[in-house]
CSV table of C-alpha atoms and ligand atoms in Angstrom, one decimal:
chain,number,residue,atom,x,y,z
A,10,MET,CA,0.0,0.0,0.0
A,11,GLY,CA,2.9,2.3,0.9
A,12,ALA,CA,4.5,1.6,-2.5
A,13,VAL,CA,1.3,2.3,-4.4
A,14,LEU,CA,0.8,5.5,-2.5
A,15,ILE,CA,4.4,6.7,-3.3
A,16,LEU,CA,3.7,5.8,-7.0
A,17,PHE,CA,0.5,7.9,-7.1
A,18,VAL,CA,2.2,10.8,-5.4
A,19,SER,CA,5.2,10.6,-7.8
A,20,VAL,CA,2.8,10.5,-10.8
A,21,LEU,CA,0.9,13.5,-9.3
A,22,ILE,CA,4.2,15.5,-8.9
A,23,ALA,CA,5.3,14.5,-12.5
A,24,PHE,CA,1.9,15.8,-13.8
A,25,GLY,CA,2.3,19.0,-11.8
A,26,LEU,CA,5.8,19.6,-13.3
A,27,LEU,CA,4.5,18.8,-16.8
A,28,TYR,CA,1.6,21.2,-16.3
A,29,SER,CA,4.0,24.0,-15.2
A,30,TYR,CA,6.7,23.6,-17.8
A,31,SER,CA,4.8,22.2,-20.8
A,32,THR,CA,4.5,23.8,-24.2
A,33,ILE,CA,1.9,23.2,-26.9
A,34,ASN,CA,4.3,20.6,-28.3
A,35,THR,CA,4.1,18.6,-25.1
A,36,TYR,CA,0.3,18.6,-25.2
A,37,ASN,CA,0.4,17.5,-28.8
A,38,PHE,CA,2.8,14.7,-27.9
A,39,ILE,CA,0.6,13.5,-25.0
A,40,LEU,CA,-2.5,13.6,-27.2
A,41,LEU,CA,-0.7,11.6,-29.9
A,42,VAL,CA,0.3,8.9,-27.3
A,43,LEU,CA,-3.3,8.7,-26.0
A,44,ILE,CA,-4.6,8.4,-29.6
A,45,LEU,CA,-2.1,5.6,-30.3
A,46,LEU,CA,-3.0,3.7,-27.1
A,47,THR,CA,-6.7,4.0,-27.9
A,48,ILE,CA,-6.0,2.6,-31.5
A,49,ILE,CA,-4.0,-0.3,-30.1
A,50,ILE,CA,-6.6,-1.2,-27.4
A,51,THR,CA,-9.5,-0.9,-29.9
A,52,PHE,CA,-7.6,-3.0,-32.4
A,53,PHE,CA,-7.0,-5.8,-29.8
A,54,TYR,CA,-10.6,-5.7,-28.7
A,55,PHE,CA,-11.9,-5.8,-32.3
A,56,VAL,CA,-9.6,-8.7,-33.3
A,57,SER,CA,-10.4,-10.6,-30.1
A,58,SER,CA,-14.1,-10.1,-30.5
A,59,MET,CA,-13.9,-11.4,-34.1
A,60,ALA,CA,-11.8,-14.4,-32.9
A,61,ILE,CA,-14.4,-15.2,-30.2
A,62,MET,CA,-17.3,-15.1,-32.7
A,63,TYR,CA,-15.3,-17.2,-35.2
A,64,VAL,CA,-14.5,-19.9,-32.7
A,65,TYR,CA,-18.1,-19.9,-31.3
A,66,ARG,CA,-19.6,-20.4,-34.8
A,67,ARG,CA,-17.0,-22.8,-36.3
A,68,LYS,CA,-16.2,-24.7,-33.1
A,69,ARG,CA,-12.7,-25.1,-34.5
A,70,ALA,CA,-9.8,-22.7,-35.4
A,71,GLY,CA,-6.1,-22.3,-35.8
A,72,LYS,CA,-3.7,-21.7,-33.0
A,73,LEU,CA,-3.5,-17.9,-33.6
A,74,ILE,CA,-7.2,-17.4,-33.6
A,75,ILE,CA,-7.6,-19.6,-30.5
A,76,TYR,CA,-4.9,-17.4,-28.8
A,77,PHE,CA,-6.8,-14.2,-29.6
A,78,ALA,CA,-10.1,-15.8,-28.6
A,79,ARG,CA,-8.6,-16.8,-25.2
A,80,PHE,CA,-7.0,-13.4,-24.8
A,81,GLY,CA,-10.3,-11.7,-25.7
A,82,LEU,CA,-12.3,-13.8,-23.3
A,83,LYS,CA,-10.0,-12.8,-20.4
A,84,MET,CA,-10.0,-9.1,-21.4
A,85,LEU,CA,-13.7,-8.7,-22.4
A,86,PHE,CA,-15.3,-10.7,-19.6
A,87,PRO,CA,-14.6,-8.2,-16.8
A,88,LEU,CA,-15.8,-5.3,-18.9
A,89,VAL,CA,-19.0,-7.2,-20.0
A,90,THR,CA,-19.6,-8.2,-16.3
A,91,VAL,CA,-19.4,-4.5,-15.2
A,92,LEU,CA,-21.7,-3.4,-18.1
A,93,THR,CA,-24.2,-6.2,-17.2
A,94,GLY,CA,-24.2,-4.9,-13.6
A,95,LEU,CA,-24.8,-1.3,-14.7
A,96,PHE,CA,-27.7,-2.3,-17.0
A,97,ARG,CA,-29.1,-4.8,-14.4
A,98,ALA,CA,-28.9,-7.6,-17.1
A,99,ASN,CA,-28.8,-11.3,-16.3
A,100,LYS,CA,-25.2,-11.9,-15.0
A,101,ASP,CA,-25.7,-15.7,-14.9
A,102,ALA,CA,-26.3,-15.7,-18.7
A,103,ILE,CA,-23.0,-13.9,-19.3
A,104,LYS,CA,-21.2,-16.3,-16.9
A,105,LYS,CA,-22.8,-19.3,-18.6
A,106,PHE,CA,-21.5,-18.0,-21.9
A,107,TYR,CA,-18.0,-17.6,-20.4
A,108,VAL,CA,-18.1,-21.3,-19.1
A,109,ASP,CA,-19.5,-22.7,-22.4
A,110,PHE,CA,-16.9,-20.8,-24.4
A,111,ASN,CA,-14.1,-21.8,-22.1
A,112,ASN,CA,-15.2,-25.4,-22.6
A,113,LEU,CA,-15.2,-24.9,-26.3
A,114,LEU,CA,-11.6,-23.6,-26.2
A,115,VAL,CA,-10.6,-26.7,-24.1
A,116,ASP,CA,-12.3,-28.9,-26.7
A,117,THR,CA,-10.3,-27.3,-29.5
A,118,MET,CA,-7.1,-28.4,-27.8
A,119,ASP,CA,-8.2,-32.0,-28.4
A,120,LYS,CA,-5.7,-33.3,-25.9
A,121,LYS,CA,-6.0,-36.6,-24.0
A,122,TYR,CA,-4.8,-37.3,-20.5
A,123,SER,CA,-4.1,-40.3,-18.3
A,124,PRO,CA,-6.6,-40.7,-15.4
A,125,SER,CA,-4.1,-39.6,-12.8
A,126,GLU,CA,-3.6,-36.3,-14.6
A,127,ILE,CA,-7.3,-35.5,-14.4
A,128,MET,CA,-9.1,-34.1,-11.4
A,129,ILE,CA,-12.8,-34.1,-10.7
A,130,LEU,CA,-13.7,-31.2,-8.5
A,131,LEU,CA,-17.2,-31.1,-6.9
A,132,PRO,CA,-19.1,-28.7,-4.7
A,133,HIS,CA,-20.2,-29.8,-1.2
A,134,CYS,CA,-23.8,-28.8,-2.1
A,135,LEU,CA,-24.2,-31.8,-4.4
A,136,GLN,CA,-24.4,-34.0,-1.2
A,137,TYR,CA,-27.9,-34.7,0.1
A,138,SER,CA,-28.3,-32.1,3.0
A,139,GLU,CA,-29.5,-34.8,5.5
A,140,CYS,CA,-26.6,-37.1,4.8
A,141,GLY,CA,-24.4,-37.6,7.8
A,142,TYR,CA,-21.3,-39.0,6.0
A,143,LYS,CA,-18.3,-36.7,5.7
A,144,ILE,CA,-17.3,-36.8,2.1
A,145,THR,CA,-15.1,-33.7,2.0
A,146,ASN,CA,-12.2,-35.7,3.4
A,147,ASP,CA,-12.7,-38.7,1.3
A,148,ILE,CA,-15.6,-39.4,-1.2
A,149,ASN,CA,-15.3,-43.1,-0.4
A,150,ASN,CA,-17.1,-42.4,2.9
A,151,CYS,CA,-20.2,-42.1,0.7
A,152,LYS,CA,-22.4,-45.2,1.2
A,153,ARG,CA,-23.9,-45.0,-2.4
A,154,CYS,CA,-27.4,-44.9,-1.0
A,155,GLY,CA,-28.7,-43.1,-4.2
A,156,ARG,CA,-30.2,-40.1,-2.5
A,157,CYS,CA,-27.8,-37.8,-4.3
A,158,CYS,CA,-25.4,-38.0,-7.3
A,159,ILE,CA,-22.3,-38.3,-5.1
A,160,GLY,CA,-22.5,-42.1,-5.1
A,161,SER,CA,-22.7,-42.3,-8.9
A,162,ILE,CA,-19.8,-39.9,-9.3
A,163,ALA,CA,-17.8,-42.0,-6.8
A,164,ASP,CA,-18.5,-45.1,-8.9
A,165,ILE,CA,-17.3,-43.3,-12.0
A,166,SER,CA,-14.1,-42.2,-10.2
A,167,ASP,CA,-13.5,-45.8,-9.1
A,168,GLU,CA,-14.2,-47.2,-12.5
A,169,LYS,CA,-12.0,-44.8,-14.4
A,170,LYS,CA,-9.4,-44.3,-11.7
A,171,ILE,CA,-9.8,-40.6,-11.7
A,172,PRO,CA,-9.2,-38.7,-8.4
A,173,VAL,CA,-12.2,-36.8,-7.2
A,174,TYR,CA,-12.4,-34.1,-4.5
A,175,VAL,CA,-15.5,-32.6,-2.8
A,176,VAL,CA,-14.7,-29.0,-1.6
A,177,THR,CA,-16.5,-26.6,0.6
A,178,GLY,CA,-15.6,-23.4,-1.3
A,179,GLY,CA,-13.2,-21.6,-3.5
A,180,THR,CA,-10.3,-21.5,-1.0
A,181,ALA,CA,-10.4,-25.3,-0.5
A,182,ALA,CA,-10.6,-25.8,-4.2
A,183,ARG,CA,-7.5,-23.6,-4.8
A,184,ASN,CA,-5.6,-25.5,-2.1
A,185,ILE,CA,-6.4,-28.9,-3.6
A,186,VAL,CA,-5.4,-27.8,-7.1
A,187,SER,CA,-2.1,-26.2,-6.0
A,188,LYS,CA,-1.3,-29.4,-3.9
A,189,GLN,CA,-2.3,-32.0,-6.6
A,190,ARG,CA,-1.3,-30.0,-9.7
A,191,PRO,CA,-3.6,-31.8,-12.2
A,192,LYS,CA,-3.1,-31.4,-15.9
A,193,ILE,CA,-6.8,-30.8,-16.4
A,194,ILE,CA,-9.8,-30.2,-14.1
A,195,VAL,CA,-13.4,-31.2,-14.7
A,196,SER,CA,-15.3,-29.1,-12.3
A,197,VAL,CA,-19.0,-28.9,-11.2
A,198,ALA,CA,-20.2,-25.6,-9.7
A,199,CYS,CA,-22.5,-22.7,-10.1
A,200,GLU,CA,-21.9,-20.0,-12.8
A,201,ARG,CA,-20.2,-17.7,-10.3
A,202,ASP,CA,-17.8,-20.2,-8.8
A,203,LEU,CA,-16.9,-21.7,-12.2
A,204,THR,CA,-16.0,-18.3,-13.7
A,205,SER,CA,-13.9,-17.3,-10.7
A,206,GLY,CA,-12.3,-20.8,-10.5
A,207,ILE,CA,-11.4,-20.9,-14.3
A,208,ALA,CA,-9.8,-17.4,-13.9
A,209,ASP,CA,-7.9,-18.5,-10.7
A,210,VAL,CA,-6.3,-21.7,-12.0
A,211,GLY,CA,-4.9,-19.8,-15.0
A,212,SER,CA,-2.8,-22.2,-17.1
A,213,ILE,CA,-4.6,-25.4,-16.1
A,214,PRO,CA,-7.5,-26.1,-18.5
A,215,VAL,CA,-10.9,-26.5,-16.8
A,216,ILE,CA,-14.0,-28.1,-18.2
A,217,GLY,CA,-16.9,-26.5,-16.3
A,218,LEU,CA,-20.3,-28.1,-15.7
A,219,ILE,CA,-23.0,-25.9,-14.2
A,220,ASN,CA,-25.0,-27.6,-11.5
A,221,ASP,CA,-28.8,-27.8,-11.4
A,222,ARG,CA,-30.3,-26.0,-8.5
A,223,PRO,CA,-33.9,-27.1,-8.1
A,224,HIS,CA,-34.0,-26.0,-4.5
A,225,GLY,CA,-32.2,-22.7,-4.9
A,226,PRO,CA,-28.4,-22.0,-4.6
A,227,CYS,CA,-26.0,-24.1,-2.5
A,228,TYR,CA,-28.7,-26.6,-1.4
A,229,ASN,CA,-29.2,-30.2,-2.6
A,230,THR,CA,-27.9,-29.3,-6.1
A,231,ASN,CA,-27.5,-31.9,-8.8
A,232,ILE,CA,-25.6,-32.7,-12.0
A,233,ASP,CA,-26.3,-35.0,-14.9
A,234,VAL,CA,-23.9,-37.8,-14.2
A,235,ASP,CA,-24.1,-39.1,-17.8
A,236,VAL,CA,-22.9,-35.7,-19.1
A,237,LEU,CA,-20.0,-35.7,-16.6
A,238,LYS,CA,-19.1,-39.3,-17.6
A,239,LYS,CA,-19.1,-38.3,-21.3
A,240,LYS,CA,-16.9,-35.3,-20.7
A,241,LEU,CA,-14.4,-37.6,-18.9
A,242,GLU,CA,-14.5,-40.1,-21.7
A,243,ASN,CA,-13.7,-37.4,-24.2
A,244,ILE,CA,-10.4,-36.5,-22.5
A,245,ILE,CA,-9.1,-39.9,-21.2
A,246,LYS,CA,-6.2,-41.5,-23.0
A,247,GLU,CA,-7.2,-44.9,-24.5
B,22,SF4,S1,-25.2,-41.0,-2.1
B,22,SF4,FE1,-23.5,-40.8,-0.5
B,22,SF4,S2,-23.4,-38.7,-0.1
B,22,SF4,FE2,-25.3,-39.0,-1.2
B,22,SF4,S3,-26.8,-39.2,0.5
B,22,SF4,FE3,-26.1,-41.2,0.0
B,22,SF4,S4,-24.4,-41.7,1.3
B,22,SF4,FE4,-24.7,-39.5,1.4
């Protein structure tokens, strides 16, 4: 905080000196730099937006276009989120698009992984709320009674030998990821947690699956286990 304060004060002093001693040429130069910066930023936003639209429509693209689409997604998403807030639009719809498009980018990589390189990350709210078994330490504590989808996911994990973790929140998820360092994550969560999680893990690809919330947020949520299984089968090495 001290360093940032010193930086701002220094910039203020520099602007003050500039204001006192500047000529018309100085103003012209500053204006020129601002115009150039605006052109560069506009160009990147335009190219990135085009790349996003291209990948979204074609579902495939070359490495350069994918790079711009990925870059555009990272740059445009915060701006779009702010605008959505200002106009009171549906934030979940924007976040859903972000998750879907991120999944599309992961698909275009068309990479396969061994089971030990994959991590399944689940939110605690998938567990039936009345269930007394503690599955956040070890999903194998689940008795597979069928009252929630945890049992079926534990079966898939056993069958495919893919590690699965049930976490209570974003911090726990980040800790598990930094400890286990998977090569790819298949994560179930709500739109908000998935978008922040995808941004947090940075270089690790994440396939996001949005949970169903028939009883409202964070309570007895659900996921289509067949969809999860299919996503895993698409990325497992034969
Ligand atoms: S399937 Fe497992 S986690 Fe879900 S209610 Fe039954 S024992 Fe609990």
